[in-house]
Amino acid sequence: DSIGPNETKLKKAKLPRIKKENNVLLLKKSNFDRALKETKYLLVEFYVSLPQASQNLSEEFAEAARQLKKEAPRIQFGKIDVTDQHDLRKEFNIQEFPTVKFFVDGSREDPIDCKGVRQASAFITWVKRRTGPSTVLINSTDQAEAMINADNLAVIGFFKELRNNSMEVFCETAKDVPEMPFGMTSREDVCANYGIQKNTLVVFKKGKPVHNEVLEDDRQNKLDLTRLIKTFTLDLVTEYNLETSVKIFDVPVENHILLFIPTNSKTFNATYENYKSAAMEFRGKITFVLVNTNETRNGRVFEYFRIRDIDVPAVRILNLTSNAKYKMPADEVTLENLRHFCQSYLDGKAKIHLSSEEITEDWDKMPVKVLVGKNFNRIVFNKTMTVFVMFYAPWSHDCRKLLLIWDELGEKYQNRKDIIIAKIDVTANDILSVVLDRYPFFRLFPAGAD
């Protein structure tokens, strides 16, 4: 209360400006709160300095900041290297790198996740739709045609009236799909031109309608619409490679089906057509991916799914949330078999496919016991034994070095009746009870009922 106006100004003047790099604020714990208070809209990239993915996104992020600098000064871009900023990392639950979050009106409670955005143009569209109208109001057929033909993809909502629940869901969906222009109209002549009679969302690709979705107030779900629309940024079937992998995982569909086949095989064309037909039926529910088994750079994918040369052509479904894998029961890749496999999976009737090596006769003869999928639960969840397990991948240099040390540890405890030192090859055995995010991975399973 004793500080006069002039003294307050003087105190404020002493605060150094937050440094910028390529139009992006350099943030950390000590200045983050201040940046929030001084900025109405703040888009923040949380990253670690080493991964290439962080470097690529940072360049696009900086370009978006440069382009919006004069046009929208209320919108600021900031970045935080959270390598040693553990408090911020924990507060905002940063588990993937890079992660982008949007803060509004200085609040650090519940920032909005900006997911799947990689290009500068998409960052600009995303933030504009969060700070202003998310769709363009279309008043004529000419205006609609101009939007449809201007880009590879466009989405238009046709409505009987512009004040209803389905229109609000449509506008909310537009905020999460910055890759495409969104327009909406309630003009009777425009709706009639496209033969639309109900509230309908239409996706146009290369100027032609490729999908119609009737919008019903009581059943429409924003997340389902977002998933459906984003699938059109991919082809019906997307071939997996280093370039497409990022796009595949950016589409928020947790169910992926993969066809493993050599693209130069005699049966490829017929098999691919069956696969493509199934992809059309399950679009928005399952993402269809093709993996060329002749491509040596796809070796890690084959290893992850335990696919061998004698197995192909092979079809697997992967749930990205649970990491559960499902194997198509039929060997022949026909449309009927694909349709039955996909539907049984979506209905929750498909059985999880767990790979396991066979238990060898001498698995427990050495100081370090050799576990496989078939004996894992029986050994590690033994109530009377404490079991220390190394999860390893044979191809990993770090794993190979540590296996020697693991053998030494096994020798130290080989005479203890209540302790088991064990190892398991995770490239040959599926273990659902343990979430693996790196190799090598260690976990202690203490004795006892818990």
Coordinates of C-alpha atoms in Angstrom, one line a residue:
D1 CA 0.0 0.0 0.0
S2 CA 2.9 2.3 0.6
I3 CA 4.3 2.0 -2.9
G4 CA 3.3 5.0 -5.0
P5 CA 2.4 4.9 -8.8
N6 CA 5.8 6.1 -9.9
E7 CA 7.6 3.6 -7.7
T8 CA 5.4 0.8 -9.2
K9 CA 6.3 1.8 -12.7
L10 CA 10.0 1.9 -11.8
K11 CA 9.8 -1.6 -10.3
K12 CA 8.1 -2.9 -13.4
A13 CA 10.7 -1.3 -15.6
K14 CA 13.4 -3.3 -13.9
L15 CA 12.0 -6.6 -15.0
P16 CA 14.0 -7.9 -18.0
R17 CA 12.1 -8.8 -21.1
I18 CA 11.7 -12.5 -21.7
K19 CA 14.2 -13.5 -24.3
K20 CA 13.1 -14.7 -27.7
E21 CA 14.6 -17.0 -30.3
N22 CA 13.2 -16.8 -33.8
N23 CA 10.1 -15.0 -32.5
V24 CA 9.5 -17.7 -29.8
L25 CA 9.7 -16.9 -26.1
L26 CA 12.3 -18.9 -24.2
L27 CA 10.5 -20.1 -21.2
K28 CA 11.4 -21.9 -17.9
K29 CA 10.0 -22.3 -14.5
S30 CA 11.2 -18.8 -13.3
N31 CA 9.5 -16.8 -16.0
F32 CA 6.6 -19.1 -17.1
D33 CA 4.0 -17.6 -14.7
R34 CA 4.9 -14.1 -15.8
A35 CA 4.6 -15.1 -19.5
L36 CA 1.1 -16.4 -18.8
K37 CA 0.0 -13.2 -17.0
E38 CA 1.4 -11.0 -19.8
T39 CA -0.1 -13.0 -22.7
K40 CA -3.8 -13.6 -23.6
Y41 CA -3.0 -16.5 -25.9
L42 CA 0.1 -18.6 -25.4
L43 CA 1.0 -21.7 -27.4
V44 CA 3.8 -23.6 -25.8
E45 CA 6.1 -26.3 -27.1
F46 CA 7.5 -28.6 -24.4
Y47 CA 10.5 -30.5 -25.8
V48 CA 13.8 -32.1 -25.1
S49 CA 16.8 -31.0 -27.0
L50 CA 18.0 -34.2 -28.6
P51 CA 15.2 -36.0 -30.6
Q52 CA 15.0 -35.1 -34.3
A53 CA 11.2 -34.9 -33.9
S54 CA 11.6 -32.0 -31.5
Q55 CA 14.0 -30.2 -33.9
N56 CA 11.7 -30.6 -36.9
L57 CA 8.6 -29.3 -35.0
S58 CA 10.5 -26.4 -33.5
E59 CA 11.4 -25.1 -37.0
E60 CA 7.7 -25.2 -38.1
F61 CA 6.7 -23.7 -34.7
A62 CA 9.1 -20.8 -35.2
E63 CA 7.8 -20.2 -38.8
A64 CA 4.2 -20.0 -37.5
A65 CA 5.3 -17.5 -34.9
R66 CA 7.0 -15.4 -37.5
Q67 CA 4.0 -15.3 -39.8
L68 CA 1.6 -14.4 -37.0
K69 CA 3.8 -11.8 -35.4
K70 CA 2.2 -8.7 -37.1
E71 CA -1.2 -10.3 -38.0
A72 CA -2.1 -11.4 -34.4
P73 CA 0.2 -9.9 -31.8
R74 CA -2.1 -11.1 -29.0
I75 CA -1.0 -14.7 -29.8
Q76 CA 2.5 -15.6 -28.5
F77 CA 4.5 -18.7 -29.1
G78 CA 6.8 -20.1 -26.4
K79 CA 9.0 -23.1 -25.9
I80 CA 10.4 -24.9 -22.8
D81 CA 13.3 -27.4 -22.8
V82 CA 12.0 -29.7 -20.1
T83 CA 15.1 -31.9 -19.9
D84 CA 15.8 -30.4 -16.4
Q85 CA 12.5 -28.6 -15.8
H86 CA 11.0 -31.5 -13.8
D87 CA 8.4 -29.4 -12.0
L88 CA 6.8 -28.1 -15.2
R89 CA 7.1 -31.6 -16.8
K90 CA 5.2 -33.1 -13.8
E91 CA 2.6 -30.3 -13.5
F92 CA 1.5 -30.6 -17.1
N93 CA 2.0 -34.3 -17.4
I94 CA 4.4 -34.1 -20.3
Q95 CA 5.1 -37.7 -21.4
E96 CA 5.8 -37.4 -25.1
F97 CA 8.2 -35.1 -26.9
P98 CA 7.4 -32.7 -28.4
T99 CA 4.1 -31.8 -26.7
V100 CA 2.2 -28.6 -27.5
K101 CA -0.3 -26.9 -25.2
F102 CA -2.4 -23.8 -25.5
F103 CA -2.9 -21.4 -22.5
V104 CA -5.7 -18.8 -22.5
D105 CA -6.1 -15.7 -20.3
G106 CA -3.1 -16.6 -18.1
S107 CA -4.6 -19.8 -16.6
R108 CA -2.4 -22.7 -16.1
E109 CA -5.4 -25.0 -15.3
D110 CA -6.4 -27.4 -18.0
P111 CA -4.5 -26.1 -21.0
I112 CA -5.7 -27.3 -24.4
D113 CA -3.7 -30.0 -26.1
C114 CA -2.6 -29.3 -29.6
K115 CA -2.2 -32.8 -31.0
G116 CA -1.0 -34.0 -34.3
V117 CA -0.1 -30.6 -35.7
R118 CA 3.3 -30.6 -37.5
Q119 CA 3.3 -27.9 -40.1
A120 CA 3.5 -24.1 -39.7
S121 CA 0.4 -23.5 -41.7
A122 CA -1.5 -26.0 -39.5
F123 CA -0.3 -24.3 -36.3
I124 CA -1.6 -21.0 -37.6
T125 CA -5.0 -22.4 -38.6
W126 CA -5.3 -24.3 -35.3
V127 CA -4.6 -21.2 -33.1
K128 CA -6.8 -18.9 -35.3
R129 CA -9.7 -21.3 -34.9
R130 CA -9.2 -21.3 -31.1
T131 CA -9.2 -17.5 -30.9
G132 CA -11.9 -16.7 -33.5
P133 CA -14.4 -18.4 -35.8
S134 CA -13.6 -22.0 -36.5
T135 CA -15.5 -22.2 -39.8
V136 CA -16.3 -19.9 -42.8
L137 CA -19.9 -19.0 -43.3
I138 CA -20.9 -19.8 -46.9
N139 CA -23.6 -17.7 -48.5
S140 CA -23.6 -18.9 -52.1
T141 CA -22.9 -21.9 -54.3
D142 CA -20.0 -20.0 -56.0
Q143 CA -18.4 -19.5 -52.5
A144 CA -18.9 -23.2 -51.7
E145 CA -17.3 -24.3 -55.0
A146 CA -14.4 -21.9 -54.5
M147 CA -13.6 -23.5 -51.1
I148 CA -14.1 -27.1 -52.4
N149 CA -11.7 -26.5 -55.4
A150 CA -9.1 -24.4 -53.5
D151 CA -7.6 -27.3 -51.6
N152 CA -7.1 -31.0 -51.9
L153 CA -9.5 -31.6 -49.0
A154 CA -12.4 -29.5 -47.7
V155 CA -15.2 -30.1 -45.2
I156 CA -18.7 -28.4 -45.5
G157 CA -21.5 -28.6 -43.0
F158 CA -25.0 -28.2 -44.5
F159 CA -27.6 -27.3 -41.9
K160 CA -31.4 -26.5 -41.9
E161 CA -30.6 -23.7 -39.4
L162 CA -27.3 -22.5 -37.8
R163 CA -28.4 -22.7 -34.2
N164 CA -28.5 -26.4 -33.2
N165 CA -26.4 -28.9 -31.3
S166 CA -25.0 -30.6 -34.4
M167 CA -23.8 -27.3 -35.8
E168 CA -22.0 -26.6 -32.5
V169 CA -20.4 -30.1 -32.6
F170 CA -19.3 -29.4 -36.2
C171 CA -17.6 -26.1 -35.2
E172 CA -15.9 -27.7 -32.2
T173 CA -14.6 -30.5 -34.6
A174 CA -13.2 -27.8 -36.9
K175 CA -10.9 -26.6 -34.1
D176 CA -9.2 -30.0 -34.0
V177 CA -8.7 -30.5 -37.7
P178 CA -6.5 -27.6 -38.9
E179 CA -5.3 -29.5 -42.0
M180 CA -8.6 -28.8 -43.8
P181 CA -10.7 -25.7 -44.6
F182 CA -14.2 -25.9 -42.9
G183 CA -17.3 -24.1 -44.1
M184 CA -20.9 -24.2 -43.2
T185 CA -24.2 -23.0 -44.7
S186 CA -27.9 -23.0 -44.1
R187 CA -28.8 -21.5 -47.5
E188 CA -31.6 -23.6 -49.1
D189 CA -30.2 -23.1 -52.6
V190 CA -26.7 -24.2 -51.7
C191 CA -28.0 -27.3 -49.9
A192 CA -30.2 -28.1 -52.9
N193 CA -27.3 -27.8 -55.3
Y194 CA -25.5 -30.7 -53.5
G195 CA -28.7 -32.7 -53.0
I196 CA -28.6 -32.2 -49.2
Q197 CA -31.9 -32.6 -47.3
K198 CA -30.7 -33.2 -43.7
N199 CA -28.1 -31.7 -41.4
T200 CA -25.0 -33.3 -43.1
L201 CA -21.2 -33.1 -43.1
V202 CA -19.6 -33.6 -46.5
V203 CA -15.9 -34.3 -47.1
F204 CA -14.7 -33.2 -50.5
K205 CA -11.4 -34.5 -52.0
K206 CA -10.0 -33.0 -55.1
G207 CA -13.3 -31.2 -55.7
K208 CA -15.5 -34.3 -55.4
P209 CA -17.6 -35.5 -52.4
V210 CA -16.0 -38.6 -50.9
H211 CA -18.1 -39.0 -47.7
N212 CA -21.4 -37.9 -46.4
E213 CA -22.2 -38.0 -42.6
V214 CA -25.7 -37.2 -41.4
L215 CA -25.4 -35.1 -38.2
E216 CA -28.0 -36.1 -35.6
D217 CA -28.2 -33.9 -32.5
D218 CA -28.7 -36.7 -30.0
R219 CA -26.0 -39.1 -31.3
Q220 CA -23.1 -37.0 -32.7
N221 CA -19.8 -37.2 -31.0
K222 CA -17.0 -34.7 -31.6
L223 CA -14.2 -37.2 -31.2
D224 CA -15.8 -39.7 -33.6
L225 CA -16.2 -36.9 -36.2
T226 CA -12.6 -35.8 -35.7
R227 CA -11.3 -39.3 -36.2
L228 CA -13.4 -39.8 -39.3
I229 CA -12.4 -36.5 -40.9
K230 CA -8.7 -36.9 -40.1
T231 CA -8.6 -40.3 -41.8
F232 CA -9.1 -38.5 -45.1
T233 CA -5.6 -36.9 -44.7
L234 CA -4.4 -40.5 -45.3
D235 CA -5.0 -42.7 -48.3
L236 CA -7.5 -45.5 -47.8
V237 CA -4.5 -47.8 -47.4
T238 CA -1.2 -46.1 -46.3
E239 CA 2.1 -47.8 -47.0
Y240 CA 4.3 -47.6 -43.9
N241 CA 7.7 -45.9 -44.2
L242 CA 9.7 -43.3 -42.3
E243 CA 7.8 -40.4 -44.0
T244 CA 4.2 -41.7 -43.5
S245 CA 4.7 -43.1 -40.0
V246 CA 4.2 -39.7 -38.4
K247 CA 1.0 -39.1 -40.3
I248 CA -0.3 -42.5 -39.4
F249 CA 0.1 -42.0 -35.7
D250 CA -1.2 -38.4 -35.8
V251 CA -4.6 -39.6 -36.9
P252 CA -6.5 -40.2 -33.6
V253 CA -7.7 -43.7 -34.5
E254 CA -6.5 -46.2 -31.9
N255 CA -7.2 -49.3 -34.0
H256 CA -4.6 -50.1 -36.7
I257 CA -4.7 -53.1 -39.1
L258 CA -1.5 -54.0 -40.9
L259 CA -1.1 -56.2 -44.0
F260 CA 2.4 -57.7 -44.3
I261 CA 3.2 -58.7 -47.9
P262 CA 5.9 -58.3 -50.5
T263 CA 4.7 -55.8 -53.0
N264 CA 6.3 -57.7 -55.9
S265 CA 4.5 -61.0 -55.2
K266 CA 2.2 -62.5 -57.8
T267 CA -0.8 -62.3 -55.4
F268 CA -0.2 -58.7 -54.3
N269 CA -2.6 -56.9 -56.7
A270 CA -5.6 -59.2 -55.8
T271 CA -4.8 -59.1 -52.1
Y272 CA -4.4 -55.3 -52.1
E273 CA -7.7 -54.8 -53.8
N274 CA -9.4 -56.9 -51.1
Y275 CA -7.6 -54.9 -48.4
K276 CA -8.6 -51.6 -50.0
S277 CA -12.3 -52.6 -50.2
A278 CA -12.3 -53.5 -46.5
A279 CA -10.6 -50.2 -45.7
M280 CA -13.5 -48.3 -47.3
E281 CA -16.0 -50.2 -45.1
F282 CA -14.2 -49.5 -41.8
R283 CA -12.9 -46.0 -42.5
G284 CA -12.8 -43.9 -39.3
K285 CA -12.9 -47.0 -37.1
I286 CA -9.7 -48.8 -38.2
T287 CA -6.6 -47.3 -40.0
F288 CA -5.4 -49.6 -42.8
V289 CA -1.6 -49.9 -43.2
L290 CA 0.5 -51.8 -45.7
V291 CA 3.9 -53.0 -44.7
N292 CA 6.2 -54.1 -47.6
T293 CA 8.2 -57.1 -46.3
N294 CA 10.8 -56.6 -49.0
E295 CA 11.8 -53.3 -47.4
T296 CA 14.7 -53.9 -45.1
R297 CA 14.1 -50.7 -43.2
N298 CA 10.8 -52.1 -41.9
G299 CA 12.7 -54.8 -39.9
R300 CA 11.7 -53.4 -36.5
V301 CA 8.0 -53.5 -37.5
F302 CA 8.3 -57.2 -38.4
E303 CA 10.1 -57.9 -35.2
Y304 CA 7.5 -56.1 -33.1
F305 CA 4.7 -58.2 -34.6
R306 CA 6.9 -61.4 -34.7
I307 CA 6.4 -61.7 -38.5
R308 CA 8.6 -64.2 -40.2
D309 CA 9.1 -64.7 -44.0
I310 CA 7.0 -67.9 -43.9
D311 CA 4.1 -66.0 -42.3
V312 CA 3.4 -63.6 -45.1
P313 CA 1.0 -62.5 -46.3
A314 CA -0.1 -61.8 -42.7
V315 CA -2.7 -59.5 -41.1
R316 CA -2.6 -58.1 -37.6
I317 CA -4.6 -55.6 -35.7
L318 CA -2.9 -53.4 -33.0
N319 CA -4.7 -51.4 -30.4
L320 CA -2.5 -48.3 -29.7
T321 CA -4.0 -47.8 -26.2
S322 CA -3.5 -51.2 -24.8
N323 CA -0.7 -52.4 -27.2
A324 CA -2.8 -55.6 -27.6
K325 CA -2.2 -57.5 -30.9
Y326 CA -4.8 -59.6 -32.8
K327 CA -4.0 -62.2 -35.5
M328 CA -6.5 -62.8 -38.3
P329 CA -7.5 -66.5 -37.9
A330 CA -7.9 -67.1 -41.6
D331 CA -4.8 -67.5 -43.8
E332 CA -6.4 -66.2 -47.0
V333 CA -6.7 -62.4 -47.3
T334 CA -10.1 -62.3 -48.8
L335 CA -12.6 -59.4 -48.4
E336 CA -14.9 -61.7 -46.5
N337 CA -12.2 -62.8 -44.0
L338 CA -11.0 -59.2 -43.6
R339 CA -14.6 -58.0 -42.9
H340 CA -15.2 -60.8 -40.4
F341 CA -11.9 -60.1 -38.6
C342 CA -12.4 -56.4 -38.3
Q343 CA -16.0 -56.7 -37.2
S344 CA -15.2 -59.3 -34.6
Y345 CA -12.4 -57.1 -33.2
L346 CA -14.8 -54.0 -33.0
D347 CA -17.4 -56.2 -31.3
G348 CA -14.8 -57.3 -28.7
K349 CA -15.0 -60.9 -29.8
A350 CA -11.5 -61.3 -31.3
K351 CA -8.9 -63.1 -29.1
I352 CA -5.6 -61.3 -28.2
H353 CA -2.6 -62.9 -29.9
L354 CA 0.3 -63.5 -27.5
S355 CA 3.6 -64.7 -29.0
S356 CA 5.8 -67.0 -26.9
E357 CA 8.9 -69.0 -27.3
E358 CA 8.8 -72.6 -26.1
I359 CA 10.1 -73.3 -22.5
T360 CA 13.5 -75.0 -22.8
E361 CA 14.5 -77.9 -20.7
D362 CA 17.4 -76.0 -19.1
W363 CA 15.5 -72.7 -18.5
D364 CA 16.2 -72.8 -14.7
K365 CA 19.6 -74.5 -14.7
M366 CA 21.8 -71.4 -15.0
P367 CA 22.1 -68.6 -12.3
V368 CA 19.9 -66.3 -14.5
K369 CA 16.6 -68.1 -15.3
V370 CA 15.2 -67.8 -18.8
L371 CA 11.6 -66.7 -19.0
V372 CA 9.3 -66.9 -22.0
G373 CA 5.6 -65.9 -22.4
K374 CA 4.4 -69.4 -21.4
N375 CA 6.0 -69.4 -18.0
F376 CA 6.3 -65.7 -17.2
N377 CA 3.2 -65.3 -15.0
R378 CA 3.7 -68.5 -13.1
I379 CA 7.3 -67.5 -12.1
V380 CA 7.1 -63.8 -11.5
F381 CA 3.8 -63.8 -9.6
N382 CA 4.9 -66.6 -7.2
K383 CA 3.9 -65.4 -3.7
T384 CA 6.9 -66.9 -2.0
M385 CA 9.7 -65.7 -4.3
T386 CA 11.1 -62.2 -5.1
V387 CA 11.8 -62.1 -8.8
F388 CA 14.1 -59.5 -10.5
V389 CA 13.6 -59.5 -14.3
M390 CA 15.6 -58.0 -17.1
F391 CA 13.5 -57.4 -20.3
Y392 CA 15.9 -57.2 -23.2
A393 CA 16.1 -57.0 -27.0
P394 CA 19.0 -59.1 -28.6
W395 CA 19.7 -56.4 -31.2
S396 CA 20.3 -53.7 -28.5
H397 CA 24.0 -52.9 -27.8
D398 CA 23.1 -51.6 -24.3
C399 CA 21.2 -54.9 -23.6
R400 CA 24.1 -57.0 -24.7
K401 CA 26.5 -55.2 -22.4
L402 CA 24.2 -55.4 -19.4
L403 CA 23.5 -59.1 -19.9
L404 CA 27.1 -59.8 -18.8
I405 CA 26.5 -57.8 -15.6
W406 CA 23.1 -59.6 -15.2
D407 CA 24.9 -62.9 -15.2
E408 CA 27.2 -61.7 -12.4
L409 CA 24.1 -60.7 -10.4
G410 CA 22.6 -64.1 -11.0
E411 CA 25.8 -65.8 -9.6
K412 CA 25.6 -63.6 -6.4
Y413 CA 22.1 -64.8 -5.7
Q414 CA 22.1 -68.3 -7.1
N415 CA 22.1 -69.9 -3.6
R416 CA 19.2 -67.8 -2.3
K417 CA 16.0 -69.9 -2.1
D418 CA 13.8 -66.8 -2.0
I419 CA 15.2 -64.8 -4.9
I420 CA 15.2 -65.4 -8.6
I421 CA 17.2 -63.4 -11.1
A422 CA 15.7 -63.8 -14.6
K423 CA 15.6 -62.4 -18.1
I424 CA 13.2 -62.4 -21.0
D425 CA 13.6 -61.6 -24.7
V426 CA 10.8 -59.1 -25.4
T427 CA 11.2 -59.4 -29.2
A428 CA 10.0 -63.0 -29.1
N429 CA 7.5 -62.9 -26.2
D430 CA 4.5 -60.8 -25.5
I431 CA 3.9 -59.7 -21.9
L432 CA 0.7 -57.7 -21.4
S433 CA 1.1 -57.2 -17.6
V434 CA 4.2 -55.0 -18.1
V435 CA 4.3 -51.8 -20.1
L436 CA 7.7 -51.5 -21.9
D437 CA 8.8 -48.1 -23.1
R438 CA 12.5 -48.8 -23.5
Y439 CA 15.2 -51.6 -23.7
P440 CA 16.7 -52.7 -21.4
F441 CA 13.9 -52.5 -18.8
F442 CA 14.1 -53.9 -15.3
R443 CA 11.3 -54.7 -12.8
L444 CA 11.3 -56.2 -9.4
F445 CA 8.3 -58.5 -8.4
P446 CA 8.4 -58.8 -4.6
A447 CA 7.2 -61.9 -2.8
G448 CA 3.8 -61.6 -1.1
A449 CA 0.1 -61.6 -2.0
D450 CA 0.4 -58.1 -3.7

